[in-house]
Amino acid sequence: MATAAFSTRAVLRGASKAAVPKKTSLAYQMHKQLYPHLYAQNQDAAAAPTDAIPEASRQLTESKVSSILEKERASRKAPWSKKDTPSSRFSVLPSRTKRHTSGIVLHPAKPSIHKQCPDPIATVTTSSIAQLDPTGARTRLFAKTNPEGARVGDILLVRQRTGDPFAGVCINIRRRGVDTAILLRGQLTRVGVEMWYKVYSPLVEGIEVVQRAKKRARRARLTFMRTVKHDRGSVENVTRIYLRQKAALGSADGKKKAGAVGAAKGGNRRGKKR
Amino acid sequence: MPPRPALNWGLLPPSFLLPSSTRSLLPSIPIATHLSQSQTPSYTPIRTIKSTNTPRPDRFAHNPHKDALTSTSTAALDRRAHSTPLRTGLLGIKRGMTALFDTETGKRTPCTILQLDRNEVIAHKTRDKHGYFAVQIGAGSKQAYNVSRPMLGHFAEAGVAPKRWVAEFQVKTEQGLAVKVGEEVGARWFTPGQFVDVRGVSRGMGFAGGMKRHGFGGQPASHGQSLMHRGMGSAGGSQGSGSRVLPGKRMAGRMGNERVTVKNLKVMQVDEANGIVVVHGAVPGPKNQIIRIQDALGKPWPQGPMSLADIAPATIAAAGEAAADAPAATATV
């Protein structure tokens, strides 16, 4: 019965007439439903090609298979070859992603807040410094880039809102944005005293340079000045002379307001004199 | 169930051989045999000893004439109603600490800066469907190939890009769901002056001793102390106390890297454009740690915006106020 429709395969199969299921059999019906295209051409195909295809493929000899594989290999370019265009080289990743996201609507991400504000601490700090130090005098006085700014080893005078000024040798400058602070070492009632002052604190009305260090300190923190050998002791005399000179100058200049800026300038003047 | 066959009383041993407890049942035997001839009973009462215990009332049975049951989910939600926020919280990233100075008093306030990164509403949880009201918030962004397909679908349904962090904030009533799915909530969700609770995972300290982990006192450095300075000391009494270590004894072990809540932090500043929320004090975790920010439970609920529509007029009102204030300010100056 296996003759006309599947002639080629039948030939491949040779004359072996396998047991072909009848048209009414369940196997035939199922096969017809699964592979209707095999039955479309010839309605009168008597034989069901149940095992025709695998049988045919089995007929392919080893050489045939290898030749086909060779052909395929030749047609496929090696992904690492230099001649290769980048499109095929990188085609693996997008395709995988595409498969991963296929059928799903991907909404584009909004721009990150990092683009808008990469350093929020700087943003907040800058705004609060602008509020606390509108003239920028304090920032300039303790800026590292300012050659005329205050350095460790200088004698600084801090005028406070409470009224009591405090003078001492600056032995440490802690630069932390709005938290920038200075450590002054002086004497009160002949007792060594160290005081931390927040540079931008509203309780600090002004900081003036009383006397500059003779030489640039080669250390960032002059903690050695706490020892008896290096202790500067009282800076009261220096401060008194400075204040007297400043008062004289101030009256001569026409009562110039001695703010933080003036203080820095005054200190500078004093430094130049020596 | 097939009817049980009647017992074959013929096989019963003589009554004097039966246990004394069954003797009282013996007179009923003829009746039982009689019944077995006419109709098969569903059970033989002889075989059971009826319990004298009155059945306990079912605590799950609802009786409309009695008080509301406390074992229902409604009752459970009602119990927690006072501590459930009215509106959703947000996800912030801890950026670091700084300080603010009060220009009037000169008081310095240490504060933490939190940044909100593209907080968007992903989903709503409702009482009908999920058993409670909650707002699901997503923050940050993530590459699509790093997100599983179910989650991609979840984000797509909300109309948002894939999110790096997703969290859920339970709200008390349906009014808390006034922020719509897909909407972006910014820093103005919080008002300066209000109090918030923040939650985050604390920095991991690794294996820490008792002194660091629990603040134990340790031992003296000298006075004949031998090879024991930072130990935890005794772990408990001996025979009189049971010769065992009591459960929960504080010892050395892994410290940190656990969820920590800091309550009642005041919101100092808010910057919508830069997504900045400045809160008073310290916040758990390292920098760039994701932090949950929520209205404080320990304070009266803030009069904050319940939806984005509430925020929009506020900007106009603030602008109007500023305009109104400006002439006054110039007058004083």
XYZ file of C-alpha atoms in Angstrom:
607
model
C 0.000 0.000 0.000
C 2.886 2.336 0.645
C 3.426 3.468 -2.863
C 2.552 6.695 -4.614
C 2.533 9.551 -2.138
C 5.581 8.598 -0.176
C 7.399 7.204 -3.116
C 10.797 8.712 -2.356
C 10.745 7.640 1.209
C 9.319 4.372 0.224
C 12.168 3.883 -2.161
C 14.606 4.745 0.567
C 12.960 2.273 2.725
C 13.346 -0.212 -0.004
C 10.865 -2.882 -0.602
C 10.248 -3.495 3.033
C 6.571 -3.131 3.468
C 6.128 -2.236 7.052
C 2.905 -2.859 8.769
C 0.906 0.227 8.014
C -2.017 1.094 10.292
C -5.413 1.266 8.763
C -7.103 4.566 8.115
C -9.554 4.009 10.870
C -6.928 3.124 13.429
C -6.192 5.462 16.302
C -2.513 5.813 15.363
C -3.449 6.903 11.882
C -5.978 9.428 13.076
C -3.619 10.917 15.649
C -0.807 11.171 13.184
C -3.031 12.857 10.711
C -4.093 15.390 13.260
C -0.550 16.063 14.350
C 0.951 16.359 10.885
C -1.861 17.402 8.553
C 0.572 18.761 5.974
C 1.760 15.291 5.202
C -1.743 14.359 4.217
C -2.687 17.562 2.463
C -1.150 16.753 -0.930
C -2.636 13.419 -1.555
C -5.827 12.584 0.123
C -5.620 9.115 -1.199
C -2.341 8.409 0.463
C -2.877 5.004 1.598
C 0.000 4.758 3.971
C 0.454 6.640 7.172
C 4.019 7.898 7.367
C 4.385 6.877 10.928
C 7.940 5.763 10.755
C 8.762 7.011 7.284
C 10.721 10.126 8.290
C 12.890 8.644 10.954
C 13.486 5.724 8.672
C 14.520 8.091 5.898
C 16.841 10.056 8.088
C 18.372 6.874 9.247
C 19.175 6.216 5.656
C 21.458 9.284 5.561
C 24.923 7.942 5.617
C 27.599 9.137 7.958
C 29.371 10.975 5.168
C 26.273 12.872 4.233
C 25.795 14.016 7.800
C 29.369 15.111 8.186
C 29.274 17.031 4.928
C 26.175 18.878 6.015
C 27.749 19.752 9.322
C 30.851 20.994 7.548
C 28.738 23.198 5.346
C 26.962 24.641 8.349
C 30.203 25.272 10.159
C 31.581 27.085 7.175
C 28.523 29.266 6.874
C 28.640 30.195 10.570
C 31.425 32.649 11.259
C 33.592 32.193 14.283
C 32.445 34.721 16.900
C 35.987 35.659 17.853
C 37.359 36.104 14.369
C 38.666 39.603 13.645
C 37.034 39.747 10.245
C 33.756 39.359 11.971
C 31.493 42.346 12.222
C 30.634 43.444 15.758
C 26.950 43.004 15.088
C 27.086 39.235 15.207
C 29.580 39.298 18.031
C 27.352 41.273 20.334
C 24.157 39.879 19.013
C 24.086 37.288 21.780
C 23.462 39.658 24.671
C 20.663 41.799 23.276
C 18.878 38.765 22.049
C 19.003 37.267 25.505
C 17.727 40.482 27.025
C 15.107 40.713 24.378
C 13.980 37.232 25.153
C 13.959 38.079 28.842
C 11.754 41.106 28.363
C 9.678 39.909 25.431
C 6.009 40.635 25.767
C 6.551 43.000 28.705
C 6.242 46.748 28.420
C 9.447 48.322 29.656
C 9.023 51.875 30.809
C 12.144 54.008 30.555
C 13.710 54.919 33.871
C 13.499 58.537 34.915
C 16.805 60.373 35.344
C 18.444 59.496 38.602
C 18.494 62.016 41.435
C 22.220 61.448 41.405
C 22.348 63.386 38.131
C 20.424 66.243 39.662
C 22.274 66.322 42.959
C 25.349 64.087 43.129
C 26.478 65.376 46.514
C 23.525 66.302 48.708
C 25.746 66.931 51.714
C 27.621 69.598 49.790
C 24.303 71.062 48.705
C 23.006 71.372 52.247
C 26.364 72.530 53.607
C 26.806 75.193 50.951
C 23.355 76.588 51.547
C 23.833 76.745 55.305
C 27.297 78.323 54.965
C 25.839 80.920 52.632
C 23.323 81.701 55.320
C 25.770 81.730 58.238
C 28.619 83.498 56.450
C 27.043 85.703 53.789
C 30.236 87.700 53.115
C 32.361 84.558 52.860
C 34.931 86.038 55.241
C 35.129 83.058 57.535
C 35.386 80.667 54.640
C 38.235 82.713 53.192
C 40.017 83.052 56.523
C 40.281 79.293 56.908
C 40.562 78.336 53.259
C 43.647 76.288 52.483
C 44.060 78.093 49.196
C 44.220 81.511 50.811
C 47.880 82.356 51.527
C 46.781 85.121 53.867
C 44.397 82.939 55.813
C 44.851 81.694 59.334
C 47.275 78.814 59.896
C 48.119 76.653 62.843
C 50.595 78.463 65.066
C 48.872 81.831 64.614
C 47.426 83.583 67.627
C 43.705 83.997 67.025
C 41.136 86.035 68.882
C 37.544 84.851 68.900
C 34.891 87.422 69.722
C 31.755 85.833 70.996
C 28.156 86.843 71.263
C 28.368 86.411 75.015
C 30.947 89.176 75.104
C 34.005 87.363 76.437
C 36.664 87.234 73.753
C 39.102 84.372 73.901
C 42.603 84.455 72.462
C 45.027 81.621 72.051
C 47.413 79.845 69.771
C 45.616 77.921 67.100
C 46.920 74.391 67.392
C 44.397 72.616 65.182
C 42.066 73.496 62.338
C 39.439 70.872 61.681
C 38.006 71.492 58.231
C 34.612 69.823 57.925
C 32.436 72.119 55.850
C 29.910 73.833 58.058
C 31.364 72.009 61.056
C 34.817 73.565 60.559
C 36.324 74.259 63.953
C 39.520 75.628 65.466
C 41.282 74.630 68.648
C 42.801 77.547 70.557
C 45.231 77.132 73.417
C 45.540 79.986 75.835
C 45.582 80.727 79.516
C 42.867 81.745 81.921
C 43.955 82.618 85.460
C 47.357 81.175 84.609
C 45.869 77.802 83.805
C 46.351 76.376 80.363
C 42.990 76.231 78.561
C 42.044 74.810 75.197
C 38.824 75.821 73.518
C 37.135 74.466 70.404
C 35.221 77.006 68.366
C 32.958 76.246 65.480
C 33.985 78.736 62.829
C 30.494 79.154 61.371
C 28.656 79.193 64.673
C 26.402 82.205 65.094
C 27.710 82.443 68.650
C 31.096 83.400 67.214
C 30.886 87.016 66.097
C 34.315 87.319 64.632
C 37.732 85.715 64.421
C 40.823 87.900 64.151
C 44.438 87.037 63.555
C 46.409 88.664 66.367
C 49.834 87.465 65.419
C 51.099 85.243 62.668
C 53.454 82.386 63.251
C 57.090 83.258 62.606
C 57.569 80.168 60.543
C 55.093 77.955 58.797
C 54.321 75.042 61.071
C 55.453 71.750 59.617
C 52.699 69.869 61.367
C 48.956 69.919 60.882
C 48.234 69.733 64.613
C 50.565 71.379 67.083
C 49.721 69.143 69.988
C 53.339 69.304 71.092
C 52.556 72.786 72.367
C 50.804 71.192 75.295
C 54.130 70.056 76.680
C 55.851 72.354 79.168
C 58.834 72.792 76.894
C 56.807 74.157 73.977
C 53.896 75.736 75.784
C 53.330 79.274 74.556
C 51.823 80.284 77.876
C 49.725 83.397 78.105
C 49.011 85.397 74.937
C 47.421 88.220 76.896
C 50.182 90.746 76.268
C 50.240 90.182 72.532
C 46.484 90.466 72.397
C 46.435 93.664 74.423
C 48.991 95.353 72.153
C 47.082 94.197 69.097
C 43.781 95.507 70.400
C 45.318 98.855 71.297
C 46.874 99.246 67.859
C 43.656 98.246 66.208
C 41.677 100.742 68.224
C 44.113 103.481 67.228
C 43.993 102.478 63.578
C 40.252 102.117 63.700
C 39.822 105.668 65.018
C 42.237 107.000 62.422
C 40.440 105.155 59.630
C 37.133 106.578 60.703
C 35.719 103.898 62.981
C 35.946 101.020 60.586
C 33.784 98.164 61.653
C 36.082 95.390 62.750
C 34.293 92.393 61.342
C 35.795 89.054 60.471
C 37.018 90.448 57.157
C 38.611 93.437 58.838
C 40.141 91.099 61.335
C 41.734 89.067 58.608
C 43.046 92.214 56.941
C 44.308 93.590 60.227
C 46.135 90.394 60.914
C 47.607 90.537 57.474
C 48.816 94.064 58.009
C 50.381 93.056 61.214
C 52.074 90.150 59.532
C 53.566 92.408 56.911
C 54.932 94.775 59.505
C 57.108 92.198 61.115
C -20.709 5.047 55.598
C -22.257 1.617 55.583
C -24.440 0.797 58.555
C -22.620 -0.945 61.296
C -23.570 -4.492 61.918
C -25.141 -5.153 65.263
C -22.934 -6.708 67.791
C -23.255 -10.362 68.230
C -24.188 -10.415 71.864
C -24.096 -14.154 71.812
C -20.360 -13.962 71.900
C -20.321 -11.732 74.953
C -18.827 -13.285 77.989
C -20.988 -13.793 81.060
C -21.776 -10.595 82.899
C -19.620 -11.502 85.849
C -16.638 -11.605 83.529
C -17.343 -8.151 82.100
C -15.760 -5.116 83.743
C -17.904 -3.503 86.339
C -18.304 -0.315 84.330
C -20.170 -2.093 81.576
C -22.659 -3.873 83.842
C -25.106 -0.992 83.854
C -25.397 -1.304 80.106
C -26.519 -4.893 80.139
C -30.286 -4.287 80.547
C -30.324 -2.439 77.250
C -29.120 -5.429 75.353
C -32.535 -6.858 74.484
C -33.594 -3.484 73.090
C -30.532 -3.318 70.939
C -31.116 -6.760 69.584
C -34.691 -5.814 68.882
C -33.612 -2.745 66.949
C -31.121 -4.655 64.934
C -33.925 -6.806 63.626
C -36.184 -3.935 62.522
C -33.721 -1.223 61.433
C -30.000 -0.787 61.666
C -29.145 2.128 63.950
C -26.568 4.620 62.823
C -24.613 3.889 65.942
C -24.990 1.766 68.959
C -25.282 3.894 72.025
C -24.157 1.012 74.118
C -20.711 1.103 72.716
C -19.947 4.640 73.759
C -19.631 6.249 77.100
C -21.119 9.665 76.663
C -18.956 12.549 77.768
C -20.241 14.523 80.671
C -18.312 17.583 79.505
C -20.454 20.369 78.138
C -19.128 21.457 74.787
C -17.067 24.643 74.926
C -18.363 27.529 72.871
C -16.503 28.010 69.630
C -14.505 31.187 69.886
C -14.727 31.652 66.141
C -18.523 31.411 66.031
C -20.028 34.776 65.426
C -23.099 35.712 67.398
C -24.609 39.061 66.505
C -26.103 39.446 69.992
C -22.743 39.320 71.648
C -19.744 41.613 71.622
C -17.529 41.691 68.555
C -15.053 38.888 68.457
C -11.436 39.734 69.080
C -10.084 36.890 67.032
C -11.085 38.315 63.664
C -8.821 40.155 61.280
C -11.053 43.218 61.593
C -10.554 43.262 65.328
C -6.824 42.817 64.839
C -6.692 45.780 62.460
C -8.775 47.843 64.885
C -6.349 47.086 67.667
C -3.496 48.337 65.532
C -5.427 51.288 64.135
C -3.912 53.825 66.507
C -0.406 52.818 65.476
C -1.028 52.515 61.747
C 0.006 55.620 59.823
C -2.576 57.522 57.837
C -0.349 57.856 54.787
C 2.535 56.085 53.183
C 6.189 56.532 54.005
C 9.029 56.729 51.506
C 12.381 55.152 50.796
C 15.444 57.312 51.223
C 19.145 56.775 50.805
C 21.375 57.777 53.672
C 23.981 60.154 52.266
C 25.814 61.213 55.403
C 25.747 63.602 58.297
C 26.266 67.301 58.740
C 25.106 69.996 61.132
C 22.701 72.898 61.065
C 23.088 76.045 63.153
C 20.153 77.959 64.464
C 20.934 81.591 63.684
C 18.808 82.822 66.589
C 20.020 80.666 69.416
C 23.277 79.558 67.834
C 22.407 75.998 68.682
C 24.085 73.360 66.574
C 21.976 70.432 65.471
C 23.621 67.302 64.122
C 21.569 65.907 61.290
C 21.506 63.206 58.652
C 20.857 63.839 54.995
C 18.552 61.415 53.248
C 17.952 61.511 49.540
C 14.864 60.234 47.794
C 15.540 58.611 44.463
C 12.534 58.286 42.166
C 10.040 57.053 44.743
C 7.061 55.737 42.806
C 3.921 53.963 43.827
C 3.957 50.454 42.414
C 0.811 48.937 43.851
C -1.945 49.294 46.391
C -2.942 46.630 48.854
C -6.590 46.716 49.779
C -8.629 45.291 52.617
C -10.906 43.444 50.204
C -8.209 41.763 48.246
C -5.227 41.501 50.557
C -6.698 41.985 54.020
C -5.151 45.352 54.764
C -4.437 48.716 53.200
C -0.891 49.393 52.116
C 1.064 51.322 49.533
C 3.896 49.614 47.743
C 6.714 52.030 46.981
C 9.672 51.471 44.696
C 12.850 53.502 44.583
C 15.994 53.664 42.480
C 16.285 51.827 39.216
C 17.517 48.489 38.013
C 18.476 47.069 34.642
C 15.718 45.002 33.137
C 17.969 41.998 32.620
C 18.601 41.928 36.372
C 14.915 41.751 37.181
C 12.900 38.565 37.067
C 10.110 38.373 34.569
C 7.341 38.291 37.193
C 8.687 41.503 38.711
C 9.061 43.088 35.263
C 5.399 42.420 34.719
C 4.593 43.875 38.116
C 6.441 47.093 37.312
C 4.958 47.235 33.834
C 1.481 47.032 35.277
C 2.201 50.047 37.457
C 3.657 51.852 34.463
C 7.047 52.410 36.107
C 10.565 51.393 35.249
C 12.050 48.429 37.161
C 12.915 49.517 40.682
C 15.904 48.580 42.760
C 14.152 48.755 46.101
C 10.555 47.877 46.797
C 8.882 48.344 50.146
C 5.388 48.320 51.503
C 3.925 50.886 53.870
C 0.765 49.923 55.655
C -1.852 52.642 55.981
C -4.883 52.832 58.181
C -7.717 53.416 55.756
C -8.467 53.798 52.104
C -7.628 57.499 52.364
C -4.019 56.417 52.614
C -4.247 55.112 49.051
C -4.831 58.604 47.667
C -1.435 58.466 45.976
C -2.167 56.733 42.700
C -0.240 53.830 41.269
C 2.564 55.100 39.043
C 2.809 58.510 40.719
C 6.159 59.818 41.867
C 6.322 61.089 45.421
C 9.011 63.594 46.285
C 10.600 65.098 49.345
C 7.736 67.507 49.907
C 5.751 64.567 51.137
C 7.366 65.440 54.457
C 6.994 68.802 56.124
C 9.829 70.522 58.004
C 9.087 70.296 61.688
C 7.218 67.019 61.562
C 8.572 63.890 63.205
C 9.441 60.688 61.409
C 10.542 57.185 62.292
C 13.388 55.832 60.205
C 14.271 52.201 59.720
C 17.349 50.669 58.255
C 19.850 47.905 58.592
C 22.626 48.888 60.960
C 26.280 48.586 60.163
C 27.590 45.091 60.779
C 30.308 44.933 63.409
C 31.134 41.279 62.945
C 31.825 39.099 65.936
C 32.020 41.468 68.884
C 32.791 40.827 72.539
C 30.484 41.490 75.437
C 32.001 44.873 76.232
C 31.353 46.265 72.775
C 28.139 44.418 72.074
C 26.336 44.840 75.376
C 28.439 47.375 77.254
C 29.786 44.947 79.816
C 32.280 46.403 82.231
C 35.158 44.050 81.617
C 37.799 43.468 84.232
C 40.459 45.729 85.729
C 43.671 46.285 83.883
C 45.863 45.566 86.877
C 45.645 44.579 90.571
C 46.830 41.100 89.827
C 44.445 40.599 86.929
C 45.674 37.669 84.916
C 44.913 37.230 81.233
C 41.346 38.461 81.599
C 40.572 42.079 80.811
C 37.692 42.184 78.367
C 35.911 38.914 79.088
C 32.223 38.702 79.849
C 32.792 37.295 83.348
C 30.422 34.757 84.813
C 27.588 33.294 82.780
C 25.516 32.346 85.819
C 25.411 30.629 89.180
C 26.349 27.042 89.947
C 24.361 24.286 91.549
C 22.070 26.528 93.598
C 20.983 28.374 90.468
C 20.511 25.273 88.395
C 24.012 24.899 86.960
C 22.921 26.161 83.629
C 23.098 29.224 81.478
C 19.752 30.972 81.408
C 18.230 31.466 77.954
C 18.889 34.909 76.555
C 22.160 35.363 78.437
C 23.991 38.182 76.761
C 27.273 37.005 75.351
C 29.736 37.800 72.611
C 28.502 37.317 69.064
C 27.543 38.948 65.820
C 26.783 42.605 66.336
C 24.916 44.960 64.078
C 23.610 44.188 60.587
C 20.093 44.079 61.938
C 17.038 46.168 61.363
C 17.012 49.185 63.616
C 14.264 51.742 64.092
C 15.024 55.235 65.288
C 11.890 56.957 66.445
C 10.789 60.568 66.449
C 13.420 62.259 64.342
C 12.497 65.797 63.466
C 12.510 66.787 59.811
C 14.769 69.821 59.603
C 14.817 70.642 55.904
C 13.155 69.451 52.734
C 14.396 70.043 49.198
C 12.070 68.704 46.560
C 14.281 69.491 43.566
C 17.263 67.620 44.962
C 15.193 64.986 46.770
C 16.776 65.898 50.084
C 15.215 65.267 53.470
C 17.330 66.392 56.418
C 16.450 64.745 59.714
C 17.720 65.507 63.172
C 20.229 63.050 64.588
C 21.712 59.792 63.486
C 20.206 57.140 61.266
C 21.206 53.463 61.289
C 23.413 52.000 58.619
C 26.328 53.032 56.473
C 26.224 55.675 53.772
C 24.151 54.790 50.709
C 22.014 52.536 52.862
C 18.343 52.350 51.964
C 16.175 53.767 54.738
C 12.459 53.638 55.358
C 11.068 57.008 56.365
C 7.617 57.109 57.868
C 5.460 59.423 59.943
C 6.375 58.989 63.598
C 4.114 56.695 65.567
C 4.963 58.376 68.847
C 3.672 61.811 67.872
C 0.320 63.106 66.640
C -0.102 62.375 62.937
C 1.284 65.291 60.905
C -0.946 67.469 58.770
C 1.035 66.389 55.736
C -0.237 65.901 52.211
C -2.313 62.804 51.675
C -1.935 62.876 47.897
C 0.061 64.642 45.237
C -2.850 66.998 44.688
C -2.324 68.279 48.225
C 1.288 69.115 47.473
C 0.680 71.120 44.312
C -1.443 73.891 45.844
C 0.992 74.121 48.729
C 3.707 75.404 46.422
C 1.389 78.080 45.125
C 0.351 78.948 48.667
C 3.991 79.151 49.746
C 4.786 81.401 46.813
C 1.821 83.577 47.713
C 2.937 83.704 51.313
C 6.447 84.652 50.286
C 5.042 87.399 48.091
C 2.931 88.607 50.980
C 5.903 88.502 53.326
C 8.243 90.337 50.999
C 6.788 93.862 51.407
C 6.623 93.368 55.165
C 10.265 92.347 55.244
C 11.354 95.326 53.224
C 9.324 97.565 55.499
C 11.123 96.293 58.573
C 14.510 96.674 56.907
